[in-house]
PDB file of C-alpha atoms and ligand atoms in Angstrom:
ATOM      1  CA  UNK A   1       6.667 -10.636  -6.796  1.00 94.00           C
ATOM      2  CA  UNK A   2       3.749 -11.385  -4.894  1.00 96.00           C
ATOM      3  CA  UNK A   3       2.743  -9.852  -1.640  1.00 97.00           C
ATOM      4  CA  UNK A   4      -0.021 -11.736   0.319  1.00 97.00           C
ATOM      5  CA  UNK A   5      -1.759  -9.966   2.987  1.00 98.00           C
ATOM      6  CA  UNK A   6      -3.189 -11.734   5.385  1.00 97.00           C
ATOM      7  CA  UNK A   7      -5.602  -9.320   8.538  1.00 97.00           C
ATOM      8  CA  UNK A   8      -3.393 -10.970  11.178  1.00 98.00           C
ATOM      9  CA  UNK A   9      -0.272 -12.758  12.263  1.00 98.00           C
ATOM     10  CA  UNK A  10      -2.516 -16.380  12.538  1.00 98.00           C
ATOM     11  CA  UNK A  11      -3.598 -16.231   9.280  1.00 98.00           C
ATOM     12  CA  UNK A  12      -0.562 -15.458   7.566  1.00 98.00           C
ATOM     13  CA  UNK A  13       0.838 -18.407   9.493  1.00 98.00           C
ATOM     14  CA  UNK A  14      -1.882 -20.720   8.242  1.00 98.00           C
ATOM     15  CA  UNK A  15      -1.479 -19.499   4.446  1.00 98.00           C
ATOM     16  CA  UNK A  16       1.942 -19.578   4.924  1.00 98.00           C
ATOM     17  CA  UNK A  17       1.460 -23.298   6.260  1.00 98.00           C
ATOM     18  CA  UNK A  18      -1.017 -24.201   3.491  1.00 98.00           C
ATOM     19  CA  UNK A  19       1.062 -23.202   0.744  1.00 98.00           C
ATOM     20  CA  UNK A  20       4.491 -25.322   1.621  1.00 98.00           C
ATOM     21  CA  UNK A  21       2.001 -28.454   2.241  1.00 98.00           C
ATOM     22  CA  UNK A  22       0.690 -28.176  -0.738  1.00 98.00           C
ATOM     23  CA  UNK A  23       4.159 -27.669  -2.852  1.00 98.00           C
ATOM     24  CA  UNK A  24       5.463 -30.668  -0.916  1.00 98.00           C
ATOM     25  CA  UNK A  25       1.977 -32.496  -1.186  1.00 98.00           C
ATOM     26  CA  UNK A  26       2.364 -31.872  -5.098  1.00 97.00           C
ATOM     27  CA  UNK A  27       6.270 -33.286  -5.481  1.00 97.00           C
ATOM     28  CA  UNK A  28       7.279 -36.145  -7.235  1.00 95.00           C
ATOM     29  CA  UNK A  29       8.002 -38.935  -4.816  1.00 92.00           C
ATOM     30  CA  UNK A  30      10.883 -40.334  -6.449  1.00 93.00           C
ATOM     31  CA  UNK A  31      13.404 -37.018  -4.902  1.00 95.00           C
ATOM     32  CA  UNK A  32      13.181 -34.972  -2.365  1.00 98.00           C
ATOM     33  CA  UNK A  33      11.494 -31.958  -1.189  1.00 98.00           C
ATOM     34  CA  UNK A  34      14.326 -29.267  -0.562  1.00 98.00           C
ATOM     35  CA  UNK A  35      13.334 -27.061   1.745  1.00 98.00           C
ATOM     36  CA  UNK A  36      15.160 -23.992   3.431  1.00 98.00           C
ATOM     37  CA  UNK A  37      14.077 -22.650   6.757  1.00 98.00           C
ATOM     38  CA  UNK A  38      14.848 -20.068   9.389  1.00 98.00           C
ATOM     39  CA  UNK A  39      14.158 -18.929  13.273  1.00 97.00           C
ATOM     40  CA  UNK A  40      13.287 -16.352  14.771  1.00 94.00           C
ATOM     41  CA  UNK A  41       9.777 -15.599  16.210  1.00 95.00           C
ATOM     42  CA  UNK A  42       8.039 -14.698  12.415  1.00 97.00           C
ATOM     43  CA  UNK A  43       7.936 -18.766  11.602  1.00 98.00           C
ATOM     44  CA  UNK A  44       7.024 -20.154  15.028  1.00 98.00           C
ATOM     45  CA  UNK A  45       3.224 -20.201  13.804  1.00 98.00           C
ATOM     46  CA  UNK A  46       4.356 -21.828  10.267  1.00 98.00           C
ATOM     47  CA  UNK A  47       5.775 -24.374  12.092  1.00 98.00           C
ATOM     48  CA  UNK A  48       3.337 -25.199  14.800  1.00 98.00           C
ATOM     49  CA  UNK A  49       0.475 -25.601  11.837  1.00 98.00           C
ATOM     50  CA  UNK A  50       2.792 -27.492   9.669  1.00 98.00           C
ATOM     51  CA  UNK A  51       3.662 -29.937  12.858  1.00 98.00           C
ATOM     52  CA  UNK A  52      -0.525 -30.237  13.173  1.00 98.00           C
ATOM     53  CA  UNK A  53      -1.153 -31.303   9.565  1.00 98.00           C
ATOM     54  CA  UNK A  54       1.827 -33.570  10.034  1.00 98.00           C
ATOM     55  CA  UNK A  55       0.061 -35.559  12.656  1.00 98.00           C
ATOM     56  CA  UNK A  56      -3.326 -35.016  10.752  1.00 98.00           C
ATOM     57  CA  UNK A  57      -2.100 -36.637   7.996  1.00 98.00           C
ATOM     58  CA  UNK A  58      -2.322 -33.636   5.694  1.00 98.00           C
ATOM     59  CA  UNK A  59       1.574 -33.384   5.196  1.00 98.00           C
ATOM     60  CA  UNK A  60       4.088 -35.679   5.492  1.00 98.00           C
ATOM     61  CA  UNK A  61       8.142 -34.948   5.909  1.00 98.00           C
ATOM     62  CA  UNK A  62       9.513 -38.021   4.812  1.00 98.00           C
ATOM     63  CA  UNK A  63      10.825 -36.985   2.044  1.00 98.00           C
ATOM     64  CA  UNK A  64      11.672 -33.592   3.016  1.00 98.00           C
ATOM     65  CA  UNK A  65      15.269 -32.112   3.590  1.00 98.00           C
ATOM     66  CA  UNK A  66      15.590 -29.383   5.358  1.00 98.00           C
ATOM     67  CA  UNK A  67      18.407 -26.494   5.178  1.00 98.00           C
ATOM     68  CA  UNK A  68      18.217 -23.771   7.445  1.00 98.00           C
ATOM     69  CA  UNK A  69      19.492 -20.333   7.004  1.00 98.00           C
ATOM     70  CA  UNK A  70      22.079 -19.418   9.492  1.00 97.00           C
ATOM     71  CA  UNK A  71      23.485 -20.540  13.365  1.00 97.00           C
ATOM     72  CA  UNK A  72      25.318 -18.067  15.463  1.00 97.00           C
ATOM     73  CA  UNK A  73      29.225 -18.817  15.125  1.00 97.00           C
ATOM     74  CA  UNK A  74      30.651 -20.193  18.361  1.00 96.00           C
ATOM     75  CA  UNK A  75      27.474 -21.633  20.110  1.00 95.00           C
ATOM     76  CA  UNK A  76      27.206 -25.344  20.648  1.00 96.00           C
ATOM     77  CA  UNK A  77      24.020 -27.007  19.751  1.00 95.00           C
ATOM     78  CA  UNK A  78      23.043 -27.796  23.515  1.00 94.00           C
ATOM     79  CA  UNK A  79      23.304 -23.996  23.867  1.00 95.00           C
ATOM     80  CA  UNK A  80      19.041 -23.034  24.312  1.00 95.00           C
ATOM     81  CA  UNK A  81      19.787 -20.195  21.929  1.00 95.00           C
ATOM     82  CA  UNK A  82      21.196 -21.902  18.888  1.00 97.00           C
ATOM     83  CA  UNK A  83      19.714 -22.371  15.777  1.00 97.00           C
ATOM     84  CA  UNK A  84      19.980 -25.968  15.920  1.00 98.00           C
ATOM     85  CA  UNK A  85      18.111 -26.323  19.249  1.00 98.00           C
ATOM     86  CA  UNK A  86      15.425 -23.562  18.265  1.00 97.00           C
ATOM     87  CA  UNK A  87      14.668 -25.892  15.391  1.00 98.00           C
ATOM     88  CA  UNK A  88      14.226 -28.665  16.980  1.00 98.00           C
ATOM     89  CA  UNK A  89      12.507 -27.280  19.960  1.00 98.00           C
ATOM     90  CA  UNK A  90       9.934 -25.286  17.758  1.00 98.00           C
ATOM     91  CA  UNK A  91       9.481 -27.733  14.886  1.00 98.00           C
ATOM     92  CA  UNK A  92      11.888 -30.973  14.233  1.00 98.00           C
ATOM     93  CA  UNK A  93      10.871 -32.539  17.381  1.00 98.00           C
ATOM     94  CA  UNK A  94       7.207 -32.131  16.580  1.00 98.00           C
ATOM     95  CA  UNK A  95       6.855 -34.112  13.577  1.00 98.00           C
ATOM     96  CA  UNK A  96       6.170 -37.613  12.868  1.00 98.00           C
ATOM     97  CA  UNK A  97       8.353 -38.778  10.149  1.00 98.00           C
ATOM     98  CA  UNK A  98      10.952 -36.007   9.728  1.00 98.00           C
ATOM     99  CA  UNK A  99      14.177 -38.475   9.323  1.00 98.00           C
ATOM    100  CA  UNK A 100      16.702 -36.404  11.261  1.00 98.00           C
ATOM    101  CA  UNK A 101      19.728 -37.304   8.182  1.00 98.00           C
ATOM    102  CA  UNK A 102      17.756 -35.172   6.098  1.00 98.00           C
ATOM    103  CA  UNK A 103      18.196 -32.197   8.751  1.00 98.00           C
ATOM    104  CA  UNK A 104      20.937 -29.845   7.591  1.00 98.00           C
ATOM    105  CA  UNK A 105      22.095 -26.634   9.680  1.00 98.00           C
ATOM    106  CA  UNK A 106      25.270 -25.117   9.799  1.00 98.00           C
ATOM    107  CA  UNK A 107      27.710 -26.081  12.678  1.00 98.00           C
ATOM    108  CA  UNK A 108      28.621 -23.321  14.830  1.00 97.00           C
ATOM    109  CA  UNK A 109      31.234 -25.230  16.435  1.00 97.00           C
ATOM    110  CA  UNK A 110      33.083 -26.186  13.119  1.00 97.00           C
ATOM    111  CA  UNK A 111      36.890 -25.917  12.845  1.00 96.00           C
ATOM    112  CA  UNK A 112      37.051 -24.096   9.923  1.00 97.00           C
ATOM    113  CA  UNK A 113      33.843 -21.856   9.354  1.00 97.00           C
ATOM    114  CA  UNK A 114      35.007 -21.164   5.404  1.00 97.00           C
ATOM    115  CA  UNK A 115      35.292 -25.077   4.916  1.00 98.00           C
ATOM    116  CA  UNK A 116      31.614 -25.280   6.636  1.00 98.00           C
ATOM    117  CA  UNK A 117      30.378 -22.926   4.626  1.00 98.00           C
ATOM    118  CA  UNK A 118      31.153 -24.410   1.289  1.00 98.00           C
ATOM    119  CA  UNK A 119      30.447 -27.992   2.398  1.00 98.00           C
ATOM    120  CA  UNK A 120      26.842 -26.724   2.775  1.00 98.00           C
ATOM    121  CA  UNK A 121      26.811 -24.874  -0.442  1.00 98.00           C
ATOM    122  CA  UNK A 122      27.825 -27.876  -2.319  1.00 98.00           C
ATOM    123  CA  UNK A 123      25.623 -30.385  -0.863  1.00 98.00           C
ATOM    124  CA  UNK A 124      22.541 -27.613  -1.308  1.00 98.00           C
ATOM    125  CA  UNK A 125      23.921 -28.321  -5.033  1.00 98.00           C
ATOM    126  CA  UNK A 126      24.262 -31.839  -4.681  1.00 98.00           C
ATOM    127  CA  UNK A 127      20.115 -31.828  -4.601  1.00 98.00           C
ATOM    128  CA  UNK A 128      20.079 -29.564  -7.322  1.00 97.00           C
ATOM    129  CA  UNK A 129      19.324 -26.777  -5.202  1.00 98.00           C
ATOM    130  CA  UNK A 130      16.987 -25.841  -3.103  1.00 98.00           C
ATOM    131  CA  UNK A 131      12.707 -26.024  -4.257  1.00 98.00           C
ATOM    132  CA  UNK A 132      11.167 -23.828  -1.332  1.00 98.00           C
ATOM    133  CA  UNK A 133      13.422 -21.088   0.809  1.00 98.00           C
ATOM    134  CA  UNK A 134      11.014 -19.677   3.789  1.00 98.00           C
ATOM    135  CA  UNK A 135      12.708 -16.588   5.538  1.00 98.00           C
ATOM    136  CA  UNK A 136      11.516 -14.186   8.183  1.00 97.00           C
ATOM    137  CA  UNK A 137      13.626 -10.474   7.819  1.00 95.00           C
ATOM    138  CA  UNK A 138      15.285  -8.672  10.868  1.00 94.00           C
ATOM    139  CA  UNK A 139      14.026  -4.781  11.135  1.00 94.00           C
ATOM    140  CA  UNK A 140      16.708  -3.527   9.004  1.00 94.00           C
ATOM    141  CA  UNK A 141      15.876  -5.812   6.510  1.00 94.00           C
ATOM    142  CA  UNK A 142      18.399  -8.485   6.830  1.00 94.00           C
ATOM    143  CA  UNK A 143      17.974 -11.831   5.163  1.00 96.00           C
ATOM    144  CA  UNK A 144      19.450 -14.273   7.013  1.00 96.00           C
ATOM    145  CA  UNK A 145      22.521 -12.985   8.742  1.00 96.00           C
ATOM    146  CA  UNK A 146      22.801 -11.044   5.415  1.00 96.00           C
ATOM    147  CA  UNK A 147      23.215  -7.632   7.188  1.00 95.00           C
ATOM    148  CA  UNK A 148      22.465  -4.079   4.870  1.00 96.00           C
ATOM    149  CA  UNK A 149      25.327  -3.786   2.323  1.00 97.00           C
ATOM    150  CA  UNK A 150      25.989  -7.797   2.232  1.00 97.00           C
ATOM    151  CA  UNK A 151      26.475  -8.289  -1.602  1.00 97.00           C
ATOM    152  CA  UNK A 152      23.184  -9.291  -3.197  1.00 98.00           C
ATOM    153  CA  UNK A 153      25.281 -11.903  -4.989  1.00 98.00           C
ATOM    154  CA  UNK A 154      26.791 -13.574  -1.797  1.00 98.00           C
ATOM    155  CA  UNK A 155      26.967 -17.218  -1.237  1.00 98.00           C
ATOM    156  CA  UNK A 156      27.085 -18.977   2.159  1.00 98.00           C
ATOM    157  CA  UNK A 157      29.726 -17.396   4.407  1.00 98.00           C
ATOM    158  CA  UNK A 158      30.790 -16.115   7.774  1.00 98.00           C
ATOM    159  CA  UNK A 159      29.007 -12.410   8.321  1.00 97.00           C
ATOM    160  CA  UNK A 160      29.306  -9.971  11.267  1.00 96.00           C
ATOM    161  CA  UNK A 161      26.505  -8.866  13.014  1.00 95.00           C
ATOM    162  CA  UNK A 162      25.726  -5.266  13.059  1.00 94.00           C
ATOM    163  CA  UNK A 163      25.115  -3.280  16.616  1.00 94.00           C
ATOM    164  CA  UNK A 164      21.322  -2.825  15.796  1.00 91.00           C
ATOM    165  CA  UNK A 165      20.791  -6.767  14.997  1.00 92.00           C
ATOM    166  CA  UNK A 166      22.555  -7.809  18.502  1.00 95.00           C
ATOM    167  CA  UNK A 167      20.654  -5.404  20.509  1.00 95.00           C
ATOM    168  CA  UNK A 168      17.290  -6.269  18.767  1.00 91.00           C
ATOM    169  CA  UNK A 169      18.438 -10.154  19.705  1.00 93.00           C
ATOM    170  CA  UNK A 170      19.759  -9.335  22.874  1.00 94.00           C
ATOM    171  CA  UNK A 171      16.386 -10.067  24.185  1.00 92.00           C
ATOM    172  CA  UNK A 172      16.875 -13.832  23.779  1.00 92.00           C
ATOM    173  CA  UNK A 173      20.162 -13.393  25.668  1.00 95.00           C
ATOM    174  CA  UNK A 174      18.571 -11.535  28.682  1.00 94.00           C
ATOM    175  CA  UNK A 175      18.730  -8.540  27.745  1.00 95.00           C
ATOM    176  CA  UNK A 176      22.002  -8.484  27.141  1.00 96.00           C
ATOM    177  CA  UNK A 177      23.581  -7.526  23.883  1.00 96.00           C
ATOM    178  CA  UNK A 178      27.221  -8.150  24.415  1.00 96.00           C
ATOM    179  CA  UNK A 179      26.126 -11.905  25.318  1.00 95.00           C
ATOM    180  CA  UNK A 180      25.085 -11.880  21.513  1.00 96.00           C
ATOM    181  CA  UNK A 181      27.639 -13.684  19.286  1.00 97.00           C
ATOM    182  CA  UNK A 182      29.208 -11.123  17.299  1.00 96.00           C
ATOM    183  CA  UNK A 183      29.394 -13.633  14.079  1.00 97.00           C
ATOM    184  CA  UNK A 184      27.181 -16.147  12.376  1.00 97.00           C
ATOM    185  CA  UNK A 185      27.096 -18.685   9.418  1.00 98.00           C
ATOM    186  CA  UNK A 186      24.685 -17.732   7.201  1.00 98.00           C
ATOM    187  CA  UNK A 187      23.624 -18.915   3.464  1.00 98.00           C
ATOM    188  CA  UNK A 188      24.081 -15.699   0.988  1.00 98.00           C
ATOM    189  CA  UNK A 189      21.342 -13.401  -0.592  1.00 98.00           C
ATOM    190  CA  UNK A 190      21.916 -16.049  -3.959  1.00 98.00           C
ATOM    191  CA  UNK A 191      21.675 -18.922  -1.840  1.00 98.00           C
ATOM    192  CA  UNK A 192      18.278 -17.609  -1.078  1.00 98.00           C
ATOM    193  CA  UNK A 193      17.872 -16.506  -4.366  1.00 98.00           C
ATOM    194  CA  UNK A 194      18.709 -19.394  -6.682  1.00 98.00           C
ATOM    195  CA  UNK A 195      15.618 -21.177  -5.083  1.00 98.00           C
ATOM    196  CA  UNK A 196      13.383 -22.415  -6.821  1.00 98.00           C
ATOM    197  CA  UNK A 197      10.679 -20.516  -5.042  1.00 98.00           C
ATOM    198  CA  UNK A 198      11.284 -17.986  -1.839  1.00 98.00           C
ATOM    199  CA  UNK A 199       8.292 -17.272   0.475  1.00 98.00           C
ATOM    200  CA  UNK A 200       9.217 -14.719   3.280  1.00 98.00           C
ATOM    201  CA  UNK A 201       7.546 -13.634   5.845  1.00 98.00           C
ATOM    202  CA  UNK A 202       7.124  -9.902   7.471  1.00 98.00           C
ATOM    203  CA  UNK A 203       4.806  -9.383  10.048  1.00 98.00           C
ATOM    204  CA  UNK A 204       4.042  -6.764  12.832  1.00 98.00           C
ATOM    205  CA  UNK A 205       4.530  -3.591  13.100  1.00 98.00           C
ATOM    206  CA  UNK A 206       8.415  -3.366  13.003  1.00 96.00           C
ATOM    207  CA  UNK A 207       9.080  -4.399  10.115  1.00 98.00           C
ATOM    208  CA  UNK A 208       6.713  -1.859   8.364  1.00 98.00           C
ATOM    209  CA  UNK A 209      10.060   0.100   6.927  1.00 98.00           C
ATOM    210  CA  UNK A 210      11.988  -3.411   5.936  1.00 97.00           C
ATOM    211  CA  UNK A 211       8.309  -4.424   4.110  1.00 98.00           C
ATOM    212  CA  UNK A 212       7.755  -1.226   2.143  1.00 98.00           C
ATOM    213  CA  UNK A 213      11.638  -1.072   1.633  1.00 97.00           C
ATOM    214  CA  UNK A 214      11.491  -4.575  -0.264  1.00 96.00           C
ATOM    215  CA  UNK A 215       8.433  -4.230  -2.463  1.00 97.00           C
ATOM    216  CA  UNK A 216       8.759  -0.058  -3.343  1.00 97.00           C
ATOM    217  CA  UNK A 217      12.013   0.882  -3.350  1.00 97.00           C
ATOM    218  CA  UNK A 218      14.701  -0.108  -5.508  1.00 97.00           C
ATOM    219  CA  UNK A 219      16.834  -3.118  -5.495  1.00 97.00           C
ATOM    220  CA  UNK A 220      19.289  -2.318  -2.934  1.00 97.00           C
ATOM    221  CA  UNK A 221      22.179  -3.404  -0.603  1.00 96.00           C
ATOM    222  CA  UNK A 222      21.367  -1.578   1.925  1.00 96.00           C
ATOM    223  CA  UNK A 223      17.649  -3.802   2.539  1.00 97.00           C
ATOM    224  CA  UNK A 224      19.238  -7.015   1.566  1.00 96.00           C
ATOM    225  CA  UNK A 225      15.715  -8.607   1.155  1.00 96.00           C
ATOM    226  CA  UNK A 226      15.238  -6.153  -1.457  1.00 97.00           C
ATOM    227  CA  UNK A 227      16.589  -8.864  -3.632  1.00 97.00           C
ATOM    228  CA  UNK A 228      13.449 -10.199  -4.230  1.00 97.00           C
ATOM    229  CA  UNK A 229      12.908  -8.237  -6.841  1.00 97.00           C
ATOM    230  CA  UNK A 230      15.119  -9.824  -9.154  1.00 96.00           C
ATOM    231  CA  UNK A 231      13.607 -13.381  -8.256  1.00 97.00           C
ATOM    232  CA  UNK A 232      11.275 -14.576 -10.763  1.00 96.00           C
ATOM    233  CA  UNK A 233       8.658 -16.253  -8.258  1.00 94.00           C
ATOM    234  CA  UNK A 234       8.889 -14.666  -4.971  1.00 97.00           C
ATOM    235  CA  UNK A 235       5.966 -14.096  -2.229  1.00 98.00           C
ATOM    236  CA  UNK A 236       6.106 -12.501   0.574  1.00 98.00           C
ATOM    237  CA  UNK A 237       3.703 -13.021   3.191  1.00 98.00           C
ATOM    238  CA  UNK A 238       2.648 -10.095   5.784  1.00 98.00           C
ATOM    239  CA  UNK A 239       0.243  -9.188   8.068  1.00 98.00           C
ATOM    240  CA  UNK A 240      -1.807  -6.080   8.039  1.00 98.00           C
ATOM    241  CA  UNK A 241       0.247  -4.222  10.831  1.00 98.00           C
ATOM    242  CA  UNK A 242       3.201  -5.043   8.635  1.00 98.00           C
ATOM    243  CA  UNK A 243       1.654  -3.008   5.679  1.00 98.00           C
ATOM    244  CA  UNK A 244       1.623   0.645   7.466  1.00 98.00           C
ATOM    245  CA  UNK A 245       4.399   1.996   5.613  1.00 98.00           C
ATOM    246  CA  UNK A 246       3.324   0.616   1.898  1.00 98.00           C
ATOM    247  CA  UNK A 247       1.464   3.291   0.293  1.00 98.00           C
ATOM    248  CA  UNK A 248      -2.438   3.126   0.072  1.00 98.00           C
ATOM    249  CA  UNK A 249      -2.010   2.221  -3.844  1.00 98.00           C
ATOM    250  CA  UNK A 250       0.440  -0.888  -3.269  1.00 98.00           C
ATOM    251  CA  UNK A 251      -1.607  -2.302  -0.799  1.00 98.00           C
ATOM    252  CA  UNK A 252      -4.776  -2.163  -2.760  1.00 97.00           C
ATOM    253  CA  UNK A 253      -2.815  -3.727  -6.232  1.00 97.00           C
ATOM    254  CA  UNK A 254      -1.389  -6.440  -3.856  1.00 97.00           C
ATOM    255  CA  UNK A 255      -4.984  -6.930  -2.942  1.00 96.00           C
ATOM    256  CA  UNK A 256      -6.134  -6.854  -5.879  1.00 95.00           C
ATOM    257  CA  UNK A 257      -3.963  -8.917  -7.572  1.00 93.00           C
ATOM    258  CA  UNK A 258      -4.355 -11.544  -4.893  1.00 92.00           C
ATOM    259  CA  UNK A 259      -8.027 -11.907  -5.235  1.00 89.00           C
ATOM    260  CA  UNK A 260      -7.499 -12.465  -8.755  1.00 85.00           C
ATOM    261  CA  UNK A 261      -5.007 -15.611  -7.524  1.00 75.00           C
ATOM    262  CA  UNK A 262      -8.267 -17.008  -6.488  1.00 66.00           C
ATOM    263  CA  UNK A 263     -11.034 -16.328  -8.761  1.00 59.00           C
TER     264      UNK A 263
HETATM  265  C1  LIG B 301      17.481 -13.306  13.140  1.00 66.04           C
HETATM  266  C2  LIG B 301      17.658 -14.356  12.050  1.00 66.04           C
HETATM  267  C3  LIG B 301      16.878 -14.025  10.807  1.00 66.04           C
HETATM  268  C4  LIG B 301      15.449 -13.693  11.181  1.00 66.04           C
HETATM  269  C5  LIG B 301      15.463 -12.478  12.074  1.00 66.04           C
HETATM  270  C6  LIG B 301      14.082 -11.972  12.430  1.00 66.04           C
HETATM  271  O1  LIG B 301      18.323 -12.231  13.007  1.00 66.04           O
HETATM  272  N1  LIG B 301      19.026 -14.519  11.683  1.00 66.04           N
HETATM  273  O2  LIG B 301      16.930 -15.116   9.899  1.00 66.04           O
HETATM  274  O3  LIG B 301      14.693 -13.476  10.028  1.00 66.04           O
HETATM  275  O4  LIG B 301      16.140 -12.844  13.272  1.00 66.04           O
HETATM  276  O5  LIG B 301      13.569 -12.613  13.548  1.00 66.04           O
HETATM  277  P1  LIG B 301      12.083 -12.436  14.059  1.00 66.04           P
HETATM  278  O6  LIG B 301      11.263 -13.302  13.167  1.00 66.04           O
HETATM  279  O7  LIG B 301      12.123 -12.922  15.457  1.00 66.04           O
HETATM  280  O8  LIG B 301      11.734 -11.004  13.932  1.00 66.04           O
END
């Protein structure tokens, strides 16, 4: 695993940025650039650089499909706080040559949410899986909706929320936890895992437990993200706030290693 710290949240976004244009930049043109995504406030910068080298002309999304990571269970697209409209608010509706049939998110509407799930499982196969996985980690270290003690081998599937995750999220909901769904969709800790590559990032300093949690203790249910570990080319990308619960020896190896990367 790598960890790559970056002094603050800006930068992180930029290397974060920087490294998915240049894996997409590098594909083979004849298929397409599978790419998973998520919300939440962690990728907002990721996504406003990658919408500026868009229109520079450093990166192009044409032949990029997208899958993101979860969608609340029972909210309609319209709906300000669903995944789909977060996406395209923050990111989709920024670019210049995203092709909106390449867009894939799981419908919180849908009939029958165990149907749903596996439709988007399969068609994830159907590209032969997925290159590039970004993620962002909840406080208690979820992955996804992939609360502590989802199965590390899970696949795409309905999960319940947990108290602490609709309280921290209540503040997109005014404040209000109840008005927090209760379930999502989410992909599984293997959908995530079987990428090719997963890039995650942690930054600030509440996620300081879920960060040290992932990259020193053991591979564990209970910090879902934890996961990692078994993935053989994982990175997670943090900020120095996010680093005040590693110990003083990780973070210098992480830096160490890392300026190695570069030499
Ligand atoms: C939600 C999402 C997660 C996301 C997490 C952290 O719970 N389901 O995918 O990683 O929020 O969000 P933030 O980046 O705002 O801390």
């Amino acid at each position: 695993m790598r960890v790559v710290i970056q002094e603050n949240y800006d930068k992180m976004c930029k290397w974060a940025a920087n490294y998915i244009a240049a894996k997409i930049n590098a594909h083979p043109a004849d298929k397409p650039f599978v790419l998973g995504l998520p919300t939440g406030s962690s990728p907002i910068g990721v996504y406003r650089e990658l919408a500026r080298m868009n229109h520079a002309g450093e990166v192009s999304f044409a032949n990029v499909v997208t899958f993101n990571m979860d969608e609340y269970l029972g909210l309609p697209r319209e709906h300000d706080q669903s995944y789909w409209y977060f996406m395209h608010d923050n990111f989709f509706n920024h670019l210049v040559d995203m092709k909106p049939e390449n867009i894939n998110i799981l419908n919180g509407m849908c009939e029958d949410p165990e149907a749903e799930c596996a439709a988007y499982e399969a068609k994830i196969a159907s590209y032969g899986g997925i290159d590039l996985f970004m993620g962002g980690i909840g406080v208690d270290g979820h992955l996804a909706f992939n609360e502590p003690f989802t199965s590390l081998t899970s696949r795409t599937g309905v999960r319940v929320l947990t108290s602490d995750t609709r309280i921290v999220n209540g503040r997109f909901f005014g404040n209000d936890p109840e008005k927090v769904p209760a379930k999502a969709l989410s992909v599984g800790i293997a959908t995530v895992t079987d990428s090719k590559e997963v890039l995650i990032l942690i930054n600030g300093h509440n996620k300081a437990r879920a960060l040290a949690a992932s990259v020193e203790g053991g591979v564990s249910q209970k910090w879902t993200c934890s996961a990692l570990q078994m993935h053989p080319a994982a990175i997670i990308a943090c900020d120095e706030p996010a680093c005040g619960e590693l110990t003083v020896d990780t973070y210098k190896y992480f830096l160490d290693i890392e300026k190695a990367e570069r030499l």
